[in-house]
XYZ file of C-alpha atoms in Angstrom:
570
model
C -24.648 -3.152 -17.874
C -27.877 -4.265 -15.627
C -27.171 -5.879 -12.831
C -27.237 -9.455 -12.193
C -27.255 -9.748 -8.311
C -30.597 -10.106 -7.050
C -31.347 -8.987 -3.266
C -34.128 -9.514 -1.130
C -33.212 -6.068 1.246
C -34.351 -2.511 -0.448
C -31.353 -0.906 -1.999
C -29.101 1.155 0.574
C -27.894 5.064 -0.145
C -23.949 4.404 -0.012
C -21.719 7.614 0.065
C -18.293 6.942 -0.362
C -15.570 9.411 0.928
C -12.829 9.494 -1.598
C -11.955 8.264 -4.826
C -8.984 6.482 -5.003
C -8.297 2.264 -6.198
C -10.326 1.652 -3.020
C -13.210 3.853 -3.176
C -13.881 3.572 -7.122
C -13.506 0.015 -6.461
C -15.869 -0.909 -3.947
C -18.230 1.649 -5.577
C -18.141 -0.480 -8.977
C -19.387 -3.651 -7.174
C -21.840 -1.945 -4.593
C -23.689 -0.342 -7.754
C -24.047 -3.760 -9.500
C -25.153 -4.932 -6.140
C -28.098 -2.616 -7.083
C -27.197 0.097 -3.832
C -27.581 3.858 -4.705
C -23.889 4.700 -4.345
C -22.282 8.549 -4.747
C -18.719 9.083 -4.492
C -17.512 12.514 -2.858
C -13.869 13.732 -3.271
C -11.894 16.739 -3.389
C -10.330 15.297 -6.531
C -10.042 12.426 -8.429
C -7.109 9.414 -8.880
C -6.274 11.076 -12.672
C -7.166 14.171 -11.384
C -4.547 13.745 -8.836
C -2.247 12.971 -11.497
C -3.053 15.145 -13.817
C -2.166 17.882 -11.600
C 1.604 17.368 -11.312
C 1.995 17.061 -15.045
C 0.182 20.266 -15.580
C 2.536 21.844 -13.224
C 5.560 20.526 -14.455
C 4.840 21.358 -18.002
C 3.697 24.903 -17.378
C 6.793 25.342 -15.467
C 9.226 24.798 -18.083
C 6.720 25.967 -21.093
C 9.744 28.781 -22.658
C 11.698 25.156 -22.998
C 8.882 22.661 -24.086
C 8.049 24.740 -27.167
C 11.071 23.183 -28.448
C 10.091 20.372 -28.853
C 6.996 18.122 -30.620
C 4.359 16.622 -28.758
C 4.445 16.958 -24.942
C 4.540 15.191 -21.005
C 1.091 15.164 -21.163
C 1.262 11.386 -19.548
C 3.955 12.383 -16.956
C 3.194 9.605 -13.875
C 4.171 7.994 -11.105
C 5.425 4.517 -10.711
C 2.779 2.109 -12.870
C 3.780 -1.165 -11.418
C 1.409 -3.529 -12.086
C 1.488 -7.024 -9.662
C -0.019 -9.984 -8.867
C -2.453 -9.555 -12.519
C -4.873 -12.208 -11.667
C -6.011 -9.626 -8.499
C -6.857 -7.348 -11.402
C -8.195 -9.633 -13.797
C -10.788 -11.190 -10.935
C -11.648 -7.729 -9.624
C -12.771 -7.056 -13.485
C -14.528 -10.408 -14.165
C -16.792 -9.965 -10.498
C -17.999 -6.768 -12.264
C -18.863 -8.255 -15.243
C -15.760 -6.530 -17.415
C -12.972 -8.791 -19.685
C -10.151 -6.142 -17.909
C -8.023 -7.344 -21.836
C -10.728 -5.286 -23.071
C -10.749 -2.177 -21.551
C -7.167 -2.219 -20.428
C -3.542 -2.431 -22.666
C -1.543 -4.304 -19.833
C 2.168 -5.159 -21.167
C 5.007 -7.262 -19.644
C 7.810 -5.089 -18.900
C 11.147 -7.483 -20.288
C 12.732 -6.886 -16.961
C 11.757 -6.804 -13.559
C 14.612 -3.912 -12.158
C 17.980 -2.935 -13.358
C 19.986 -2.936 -10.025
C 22.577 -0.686 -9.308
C 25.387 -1.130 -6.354
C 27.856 1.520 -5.530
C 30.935 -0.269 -6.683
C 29.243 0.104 -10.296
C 28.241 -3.590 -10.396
C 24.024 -4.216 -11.740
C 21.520 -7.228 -11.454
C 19.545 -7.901 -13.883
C 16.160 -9.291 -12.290
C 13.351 -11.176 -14.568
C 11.006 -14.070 -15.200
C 13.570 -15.416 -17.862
C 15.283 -18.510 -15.069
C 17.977 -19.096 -18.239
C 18.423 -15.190 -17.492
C 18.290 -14.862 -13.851
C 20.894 -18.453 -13.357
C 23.834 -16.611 -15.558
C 23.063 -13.422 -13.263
C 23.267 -14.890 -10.064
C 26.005 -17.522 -10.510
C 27.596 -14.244 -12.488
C 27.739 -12.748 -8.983
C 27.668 -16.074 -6.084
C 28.555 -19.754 -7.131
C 25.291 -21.698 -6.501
C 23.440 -18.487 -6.174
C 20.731 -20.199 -8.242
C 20.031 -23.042 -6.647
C 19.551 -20.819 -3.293
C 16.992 -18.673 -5.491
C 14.818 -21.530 -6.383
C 14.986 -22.978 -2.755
C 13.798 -18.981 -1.822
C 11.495 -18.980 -4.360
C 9.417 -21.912 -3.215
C 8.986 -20.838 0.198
C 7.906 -17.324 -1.362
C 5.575 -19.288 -2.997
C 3.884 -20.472 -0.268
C 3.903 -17.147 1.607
C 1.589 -16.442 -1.142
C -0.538 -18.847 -1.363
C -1.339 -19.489 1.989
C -1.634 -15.055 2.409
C -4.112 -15.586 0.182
C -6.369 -18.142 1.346
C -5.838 -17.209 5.168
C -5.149 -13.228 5.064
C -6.693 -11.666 2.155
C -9.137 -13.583 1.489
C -10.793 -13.394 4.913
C -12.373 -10.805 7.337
C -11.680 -11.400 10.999
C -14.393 -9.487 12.908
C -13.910 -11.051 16.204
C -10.663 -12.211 18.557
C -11.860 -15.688 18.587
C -12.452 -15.772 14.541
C -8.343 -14.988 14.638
C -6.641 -16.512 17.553
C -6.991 -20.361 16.798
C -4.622 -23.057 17.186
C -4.692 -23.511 13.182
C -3.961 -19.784 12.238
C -1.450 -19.838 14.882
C 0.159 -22.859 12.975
C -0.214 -20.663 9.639
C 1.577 -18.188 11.072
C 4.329 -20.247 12.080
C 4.821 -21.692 8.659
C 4.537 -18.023 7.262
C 7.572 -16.938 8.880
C 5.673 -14.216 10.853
C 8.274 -14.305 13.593
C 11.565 -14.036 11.233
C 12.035 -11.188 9.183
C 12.568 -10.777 5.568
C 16.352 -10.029 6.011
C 16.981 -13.220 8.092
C 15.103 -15.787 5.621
C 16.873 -14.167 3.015
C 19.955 -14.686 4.481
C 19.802 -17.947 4.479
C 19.465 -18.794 0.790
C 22.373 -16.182 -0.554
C 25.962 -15.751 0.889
C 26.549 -12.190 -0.939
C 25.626 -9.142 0.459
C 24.500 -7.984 -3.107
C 22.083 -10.719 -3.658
C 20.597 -10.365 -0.280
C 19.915 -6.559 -1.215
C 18.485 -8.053 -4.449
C 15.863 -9.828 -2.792
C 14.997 -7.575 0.317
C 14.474 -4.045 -1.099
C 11.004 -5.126 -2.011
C 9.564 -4.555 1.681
C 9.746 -0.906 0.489
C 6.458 -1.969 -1.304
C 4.917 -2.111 1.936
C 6.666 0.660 3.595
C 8.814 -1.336 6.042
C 12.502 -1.829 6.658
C 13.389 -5.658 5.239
C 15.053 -6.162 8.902
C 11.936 -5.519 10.406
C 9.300 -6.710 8.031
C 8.125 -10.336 8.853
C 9.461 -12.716 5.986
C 6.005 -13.448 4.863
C 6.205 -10.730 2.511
C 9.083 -13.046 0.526
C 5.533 -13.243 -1.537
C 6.060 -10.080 -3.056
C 8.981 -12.109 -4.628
C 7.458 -14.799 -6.017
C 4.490 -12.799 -7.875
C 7.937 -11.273 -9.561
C 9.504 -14.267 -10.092
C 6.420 -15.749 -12.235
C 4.325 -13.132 -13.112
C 6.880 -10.477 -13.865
C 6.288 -6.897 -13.827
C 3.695 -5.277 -15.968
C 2.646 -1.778 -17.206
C -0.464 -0.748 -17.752
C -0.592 1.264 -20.880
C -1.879 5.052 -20.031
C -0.365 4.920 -15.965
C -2.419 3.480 -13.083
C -4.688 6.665 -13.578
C -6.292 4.198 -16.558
C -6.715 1.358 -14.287
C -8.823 3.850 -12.451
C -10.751 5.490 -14.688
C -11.948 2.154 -16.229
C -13.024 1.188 -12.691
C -14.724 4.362 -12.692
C -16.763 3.972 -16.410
C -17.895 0.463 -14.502
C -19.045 2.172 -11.406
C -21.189 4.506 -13.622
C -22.991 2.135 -15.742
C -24.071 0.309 -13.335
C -25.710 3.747 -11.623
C -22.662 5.333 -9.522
C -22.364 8.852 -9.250
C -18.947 10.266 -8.311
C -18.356 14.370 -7.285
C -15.370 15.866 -7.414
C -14.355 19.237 -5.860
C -16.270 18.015 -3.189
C -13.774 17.344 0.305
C -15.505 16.351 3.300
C -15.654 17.684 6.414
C -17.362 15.549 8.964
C -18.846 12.159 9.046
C -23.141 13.162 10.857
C -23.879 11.002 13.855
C -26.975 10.015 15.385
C -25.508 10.179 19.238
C -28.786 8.620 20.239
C -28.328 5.236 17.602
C -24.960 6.425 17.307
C -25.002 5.410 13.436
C -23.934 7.695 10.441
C -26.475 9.844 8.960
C -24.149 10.883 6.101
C -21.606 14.143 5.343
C -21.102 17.664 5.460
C -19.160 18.939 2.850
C -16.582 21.580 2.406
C -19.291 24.139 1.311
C -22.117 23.153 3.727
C -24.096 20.839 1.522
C -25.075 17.322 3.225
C -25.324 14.237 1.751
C -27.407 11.874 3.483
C -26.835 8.452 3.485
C -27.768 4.811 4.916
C -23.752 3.916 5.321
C -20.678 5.760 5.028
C -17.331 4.569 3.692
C -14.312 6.351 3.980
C -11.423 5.700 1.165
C -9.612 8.634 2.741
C -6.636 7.978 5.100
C -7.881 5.901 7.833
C -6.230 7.449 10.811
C -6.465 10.954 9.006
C -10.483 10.391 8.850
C -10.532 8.818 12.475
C -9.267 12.065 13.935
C -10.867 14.647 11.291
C -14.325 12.971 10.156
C -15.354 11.297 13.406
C -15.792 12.438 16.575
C -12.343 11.802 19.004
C -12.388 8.774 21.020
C -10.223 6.909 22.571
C -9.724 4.519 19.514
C -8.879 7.636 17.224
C -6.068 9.277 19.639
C -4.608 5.779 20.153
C -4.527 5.426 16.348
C -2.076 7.940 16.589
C 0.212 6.450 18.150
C 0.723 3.453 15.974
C 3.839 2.672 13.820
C 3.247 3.960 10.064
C 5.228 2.994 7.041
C 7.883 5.431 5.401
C 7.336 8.763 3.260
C 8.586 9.671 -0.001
C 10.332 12.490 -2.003
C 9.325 12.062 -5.267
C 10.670 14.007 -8.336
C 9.043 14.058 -11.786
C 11.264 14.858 -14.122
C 11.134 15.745 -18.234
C 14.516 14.666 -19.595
C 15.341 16.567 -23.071
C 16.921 13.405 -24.088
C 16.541 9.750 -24.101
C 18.456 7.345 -20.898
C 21.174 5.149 -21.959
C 18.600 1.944 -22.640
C 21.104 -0.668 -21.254
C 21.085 1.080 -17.944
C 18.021 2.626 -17.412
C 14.865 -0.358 -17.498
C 11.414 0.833 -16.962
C 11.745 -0.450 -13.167
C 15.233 0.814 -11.810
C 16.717 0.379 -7.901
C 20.341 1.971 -6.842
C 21.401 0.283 -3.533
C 22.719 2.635 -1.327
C 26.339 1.563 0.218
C 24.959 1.690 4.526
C 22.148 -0.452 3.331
C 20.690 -1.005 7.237
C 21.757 2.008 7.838
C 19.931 3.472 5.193
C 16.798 1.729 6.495
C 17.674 2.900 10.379
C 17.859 6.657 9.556
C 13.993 6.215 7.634
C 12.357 3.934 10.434
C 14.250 4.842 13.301
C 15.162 8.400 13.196
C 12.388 9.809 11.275
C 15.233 11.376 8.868
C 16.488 11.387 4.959
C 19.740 8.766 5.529
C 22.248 10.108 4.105
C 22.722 7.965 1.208
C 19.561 6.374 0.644
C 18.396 3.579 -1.782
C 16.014 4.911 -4.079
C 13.681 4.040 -7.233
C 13.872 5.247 -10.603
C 10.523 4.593 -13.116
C 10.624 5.198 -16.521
C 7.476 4.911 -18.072
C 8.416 6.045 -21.785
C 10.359 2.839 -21.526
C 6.735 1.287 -21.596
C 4.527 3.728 -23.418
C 6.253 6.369 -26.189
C 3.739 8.709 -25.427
C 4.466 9.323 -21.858
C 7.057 12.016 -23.174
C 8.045 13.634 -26.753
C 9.858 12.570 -29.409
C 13.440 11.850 -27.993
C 12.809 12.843 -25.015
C 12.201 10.838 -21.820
C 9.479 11.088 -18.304
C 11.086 9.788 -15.212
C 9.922 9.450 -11.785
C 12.080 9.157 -8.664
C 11.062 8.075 -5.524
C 13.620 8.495 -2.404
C 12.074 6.926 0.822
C 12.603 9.010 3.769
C 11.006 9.597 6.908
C 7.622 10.432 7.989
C 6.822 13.673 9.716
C 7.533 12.346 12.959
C 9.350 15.447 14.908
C 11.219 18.303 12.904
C 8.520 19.276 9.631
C 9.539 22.504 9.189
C 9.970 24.268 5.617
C 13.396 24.676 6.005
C 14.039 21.193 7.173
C 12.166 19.708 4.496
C 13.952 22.075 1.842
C 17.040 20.813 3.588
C 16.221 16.767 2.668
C 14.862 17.590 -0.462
C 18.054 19.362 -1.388
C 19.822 16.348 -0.127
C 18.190 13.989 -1.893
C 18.260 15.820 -5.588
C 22.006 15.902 -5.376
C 22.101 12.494 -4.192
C 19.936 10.979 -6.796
C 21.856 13.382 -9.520
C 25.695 12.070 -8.895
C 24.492 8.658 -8.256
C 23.533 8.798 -11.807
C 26.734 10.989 -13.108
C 28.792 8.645 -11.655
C 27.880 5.049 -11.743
C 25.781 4.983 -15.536
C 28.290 5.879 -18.268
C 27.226 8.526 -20.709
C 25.568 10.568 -18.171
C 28.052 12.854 -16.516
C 25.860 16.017 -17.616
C 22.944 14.249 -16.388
C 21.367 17.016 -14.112
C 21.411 19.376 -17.425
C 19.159 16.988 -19.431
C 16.256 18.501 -17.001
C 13.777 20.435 -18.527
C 11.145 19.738 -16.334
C 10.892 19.033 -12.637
C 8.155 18.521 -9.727
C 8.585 17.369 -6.673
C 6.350 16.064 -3.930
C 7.609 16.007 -0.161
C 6.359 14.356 3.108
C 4.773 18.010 3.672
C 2.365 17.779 0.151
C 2.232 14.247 0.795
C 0.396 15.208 4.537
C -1.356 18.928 3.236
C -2.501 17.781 -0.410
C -3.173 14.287 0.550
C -4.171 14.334 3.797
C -1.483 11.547 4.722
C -1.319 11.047 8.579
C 2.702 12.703 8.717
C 3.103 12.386 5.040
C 3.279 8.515 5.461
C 2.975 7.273 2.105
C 1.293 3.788 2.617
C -0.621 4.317 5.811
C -0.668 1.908 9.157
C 2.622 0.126 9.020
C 2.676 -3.925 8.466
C 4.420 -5.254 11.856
C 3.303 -8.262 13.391
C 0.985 -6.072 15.717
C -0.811 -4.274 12.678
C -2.102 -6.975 10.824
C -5.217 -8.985 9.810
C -7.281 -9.113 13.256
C -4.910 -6.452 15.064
C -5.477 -3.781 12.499
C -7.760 -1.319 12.309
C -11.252 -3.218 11.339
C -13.085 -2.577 8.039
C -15.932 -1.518 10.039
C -15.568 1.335 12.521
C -14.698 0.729 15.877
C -18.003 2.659 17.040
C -20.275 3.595 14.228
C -21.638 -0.025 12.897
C -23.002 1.605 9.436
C -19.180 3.621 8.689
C -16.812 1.311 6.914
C -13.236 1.762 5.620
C -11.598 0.540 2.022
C -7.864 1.350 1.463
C -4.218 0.696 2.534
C -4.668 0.996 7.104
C -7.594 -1.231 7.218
C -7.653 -4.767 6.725
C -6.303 -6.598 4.457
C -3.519 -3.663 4.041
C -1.745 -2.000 1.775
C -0.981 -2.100 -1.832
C -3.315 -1.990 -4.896
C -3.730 -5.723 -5.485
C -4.484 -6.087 -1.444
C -6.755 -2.741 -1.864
C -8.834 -4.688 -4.106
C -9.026 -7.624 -2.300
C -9.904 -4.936 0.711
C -13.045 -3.940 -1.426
C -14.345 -7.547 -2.422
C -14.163 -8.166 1.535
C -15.969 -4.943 2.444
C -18.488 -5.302 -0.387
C -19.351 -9.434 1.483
C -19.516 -7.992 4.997
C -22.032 -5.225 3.927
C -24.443 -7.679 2.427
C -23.734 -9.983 5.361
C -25.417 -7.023 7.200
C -27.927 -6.846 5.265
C -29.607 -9.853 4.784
C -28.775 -10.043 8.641
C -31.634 -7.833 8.945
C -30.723 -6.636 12.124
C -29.721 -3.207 11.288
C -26.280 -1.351 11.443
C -26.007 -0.775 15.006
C -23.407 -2.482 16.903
C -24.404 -4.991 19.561
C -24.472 -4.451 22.794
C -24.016 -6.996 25.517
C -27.166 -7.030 27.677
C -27.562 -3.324 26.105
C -24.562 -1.607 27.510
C -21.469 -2.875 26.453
C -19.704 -3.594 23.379
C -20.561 -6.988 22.343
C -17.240 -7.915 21.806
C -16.030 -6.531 24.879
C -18.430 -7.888 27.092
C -17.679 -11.153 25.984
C -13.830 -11.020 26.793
C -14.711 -9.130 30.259
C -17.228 -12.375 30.627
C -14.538 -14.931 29.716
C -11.941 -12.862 31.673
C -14.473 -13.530 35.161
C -15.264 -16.879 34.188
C -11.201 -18.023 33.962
C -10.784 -15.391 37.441
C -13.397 -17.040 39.080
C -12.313 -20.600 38.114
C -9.038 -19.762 39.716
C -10.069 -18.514 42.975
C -12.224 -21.408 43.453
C -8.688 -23.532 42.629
C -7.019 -21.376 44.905
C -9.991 -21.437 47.669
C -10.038 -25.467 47.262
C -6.280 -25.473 47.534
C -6.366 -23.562 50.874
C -9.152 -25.647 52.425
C -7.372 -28.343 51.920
C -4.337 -26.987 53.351
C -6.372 -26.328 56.380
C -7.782 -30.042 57.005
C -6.531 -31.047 60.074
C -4.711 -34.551 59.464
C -6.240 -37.623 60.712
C -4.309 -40.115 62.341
């Protein structure tokens, strides 16, 4: 594939550190841009993968050689959203993603399970989804429609104002007509509230709030903007790409290469070089010593992780810190010798717990496994036959917890993970008929913890989708695509702007790719300006408008006073 886009500035060296949606991503399009790009990771997305099947089927091998074929496609959650993010991220590198990729509609969004033994059935089907609803609240549908449209528009307008935009600057942000956006996106009422007001039942409202787990957040603290998470549900559906997400990846990948990318695994960072004197990036040093020089750096890796580990501290990096993060997981991947009850068991499955904001409280709050959590149950054979033998099923089970905030020891975690098995195991026994035995239908098991989730992954405390999404950790007040001191080091992934997610990952990398040839044909260089040569551009204008307002105001005050002090003429 030669490329098509011409540009008038020589080609840049571009490493990129880490390989994930992000990184492969944005080193697809910087390739085609005609850039000399290299990729350096300790491992790769499939790799990644790959790694907890192998375990899992190694660690049950005396059992599997019962059986015909194998895990060998034993994954994560494959939830594919908001397809046209996919399809345009495809089409700007020159790829028809029907094509390369086997996407698939699952026919249900999520089986729902409540603890009285009640289930929702939630799909794109509206002749479906009105029986459901009215099923469980008289003019439950009408209220879902209402909910729906202003979804809708949370969409839309997150779209055209959020992630479709990069807001360098204070004064690009703060504007009287992105102040009236935010307004109308509900920024200041939260999920749980807007909610509220379109179903009466406490069932429904779970229904329609348990998808700010996507982003990590409680639903009575995430802003109800993220009601757009709905609506892509609601009209697109839910779909699985056949092969996992490690597919989605790897064809990503085969685009990067044509087009002249180079990508190195094995190969884990351990610094981000800097100039002191131009203080710009002059590449990486890798694990075993090597450098790899480079015109600009971008880091895929976990932003706050890389702040404090790549770069050298500042004050920017410690305060990162300190900043609220979204939830962890314990996952467990599990081989089942035997097929789920299909009426139950959808490829997309949710059990409410019974202390729903409770639930929520113990994750966000008190840093803790509640102690009967909601969690997630994906089946991908459900989707794709070969994710597991004949008969036999692949599940994946996420249980959100929380992140590695003050007790991470061994025994702790061992504790919650404990906890959470035995949960998961007589939710099942006892709400979904046929599967008392459940827990012997195991043949295979791994699990991942906050602990692998902050050691193998280098998660900042095992948080599982970075920077959290509050009010004060979005678009212009989270961390910038560019970093905060080094003008030629950028960032792609879930903690810098636009967020977190896949689809929003992607729209991350078509923002990053536009403000690095805004740079360019700048022709001004990387460095970042300096106000009369000493201060940061951007903070020497607010100190400047800061003194103009201060001294406007004393010479108020000063006229004020004089006048005070005229003596009154007869």
């Amino acid at each position: 594939m030669p490329s098509t886009t011409n540009s008038t500035s020589a080609p840049k060296r571009i490493v990129i550190v880490g390989a994930g949606v992000g990184g492969v991503a944005i080193a697809a399009r910087l390739a085609r841009s005609g850039h000399s790009v290299s990729a350096v990771a300790a491992r790769s997305f499939a790799k990644m993968a790959s790694d907890l099947i192998r375990h899992a089927v190694d660690s049950w091998y005396p059992l599997f050689v019962a059986y015909t074929g194998n895990f060998s496609k034993l994954q994560g959650p494959s939830m594919l959203m908001m397809p046209f993010v996919f399809q345009n991220t495809f089409s700007d590198l020159g790829v028809n993603m029907a094509e390369v990729l086997n996407v698939q509609k699952c026919e249900t969004n999520y089986k729902i399970h409540f603890p009285d033994n009640d289930s929702i059935v939630l799909s794109t089907d509206m002749a479906d989804m009105k029986k459901e609803l009215e099923r469980v609240e008289e003019g439950a549908f009408k209220g879902f429609l209402r909910f729906v449209a202003e979804a809708q528009y949370n969409h839309d307008e997150s779209f055209a104002t959020v992630l479709s935009k990069n807001y360098e600057h204070w004064w690009d942000f703060f504007t009287i007509a992105n102040a009236i956006v935010g307004l109308k996106l509900r920024v200041l009422d939260t999920l749980w509230g807007r909610v509220s007001i379109y179903f009466k039942t406490a069932k429904l409202k779970k229904a329609f709030t348990f998808q700010s787990m996507y982003m990590g957040m409680s639903p009575f603290d995430a802003p109800a903007t993220y009601s757009l998470l709905n609506y892509s549900e609601a009209t697109d559906g839910l779909l699985y790409p056949i092969g996992g997400f490690n597919k989605v990846v790897s064809e990503l990948e085969i685009i990067a290469k044509s087009y002249g990318a180079s990508f190195h695994y094995a190969s884990p960072v351990v610094s981000v070089n800097i100039n002191r004197e131009t203080q710009l990036a002059t590449g990486v040093t890798l694990a075993d010593g090597n450098i790899v020089e480079s015109d600009i750096v971008i880091c895929n890796a976990d932003l706050v992780s890389a702040y404090n580990q790549l770069f050298p501290p500042s004050p920017y990096s410690r305060n990162l810190q300190s900043k609220k993060m979204t939830c962890s997981t314990i996952s467990f991947y599990w081989g089942l010798r035997q097929k789920l009850p299909p009426d139950n068991f959808h490829a997309h499955n949710v059990f409410i717990a019974e202390d729903y904001k409770e639930s929520f409280d113990s994750i966000f709050k008190k840093f803790s496994l509640p102690d009967t959590p909601s969690f997630y149950i994906h089946v991908p054979s459900r989707m794709d036959p070969d994710c597991a033998p004949t008969n036999c099923e692949a599940v994946t089970v996420l249980v959100p917890t929380g992140i590695l905030k003050f007790d991470s020891s061994p025994e702790t975690i061992k504790r919650q993970v404990n906890g959470a098995r035995e949960t998961v195991i007589a939710a099942i026994q006892s709400r979904i008929p046929g599967c008392s035995n459940f827990e012997d239908w195991i043949i295979s098991e791994t699990i991942n913890t906050p602990l692998d989730w902050q050691e193998k992954f280098n998660l900042w405390q095992g948080s599982a989708l970075g920077l959290s999404h509050n009010i004060m950790q979005v678009i212009y007040m989270r961390p910038s695509m560019r970093h905060a001191d080094y003008g030629n080091c950028f960032f792609v992934g879930a903690s810098t702007h636009p967020g977190t997610g896949v689809p929003v990952v992607l729209c991350g990398a078509k923002l990053l790719e536009s403000e690095i040839a805004r740079l360019i044909s700048a022709g001004k260089g990387f460095a970042r300006e300096k106000l009369f040569g000493l201060l940061n551009f951007e903070f020497g204008v607010t100190i400047g408008i800061l003194g103009l307002v201060f001294a406007v105001l004393v010479g108020i005050s000063a006229m004020a006073l004089s006048m005070q002090a005229r003596p009154v003429v007869a």
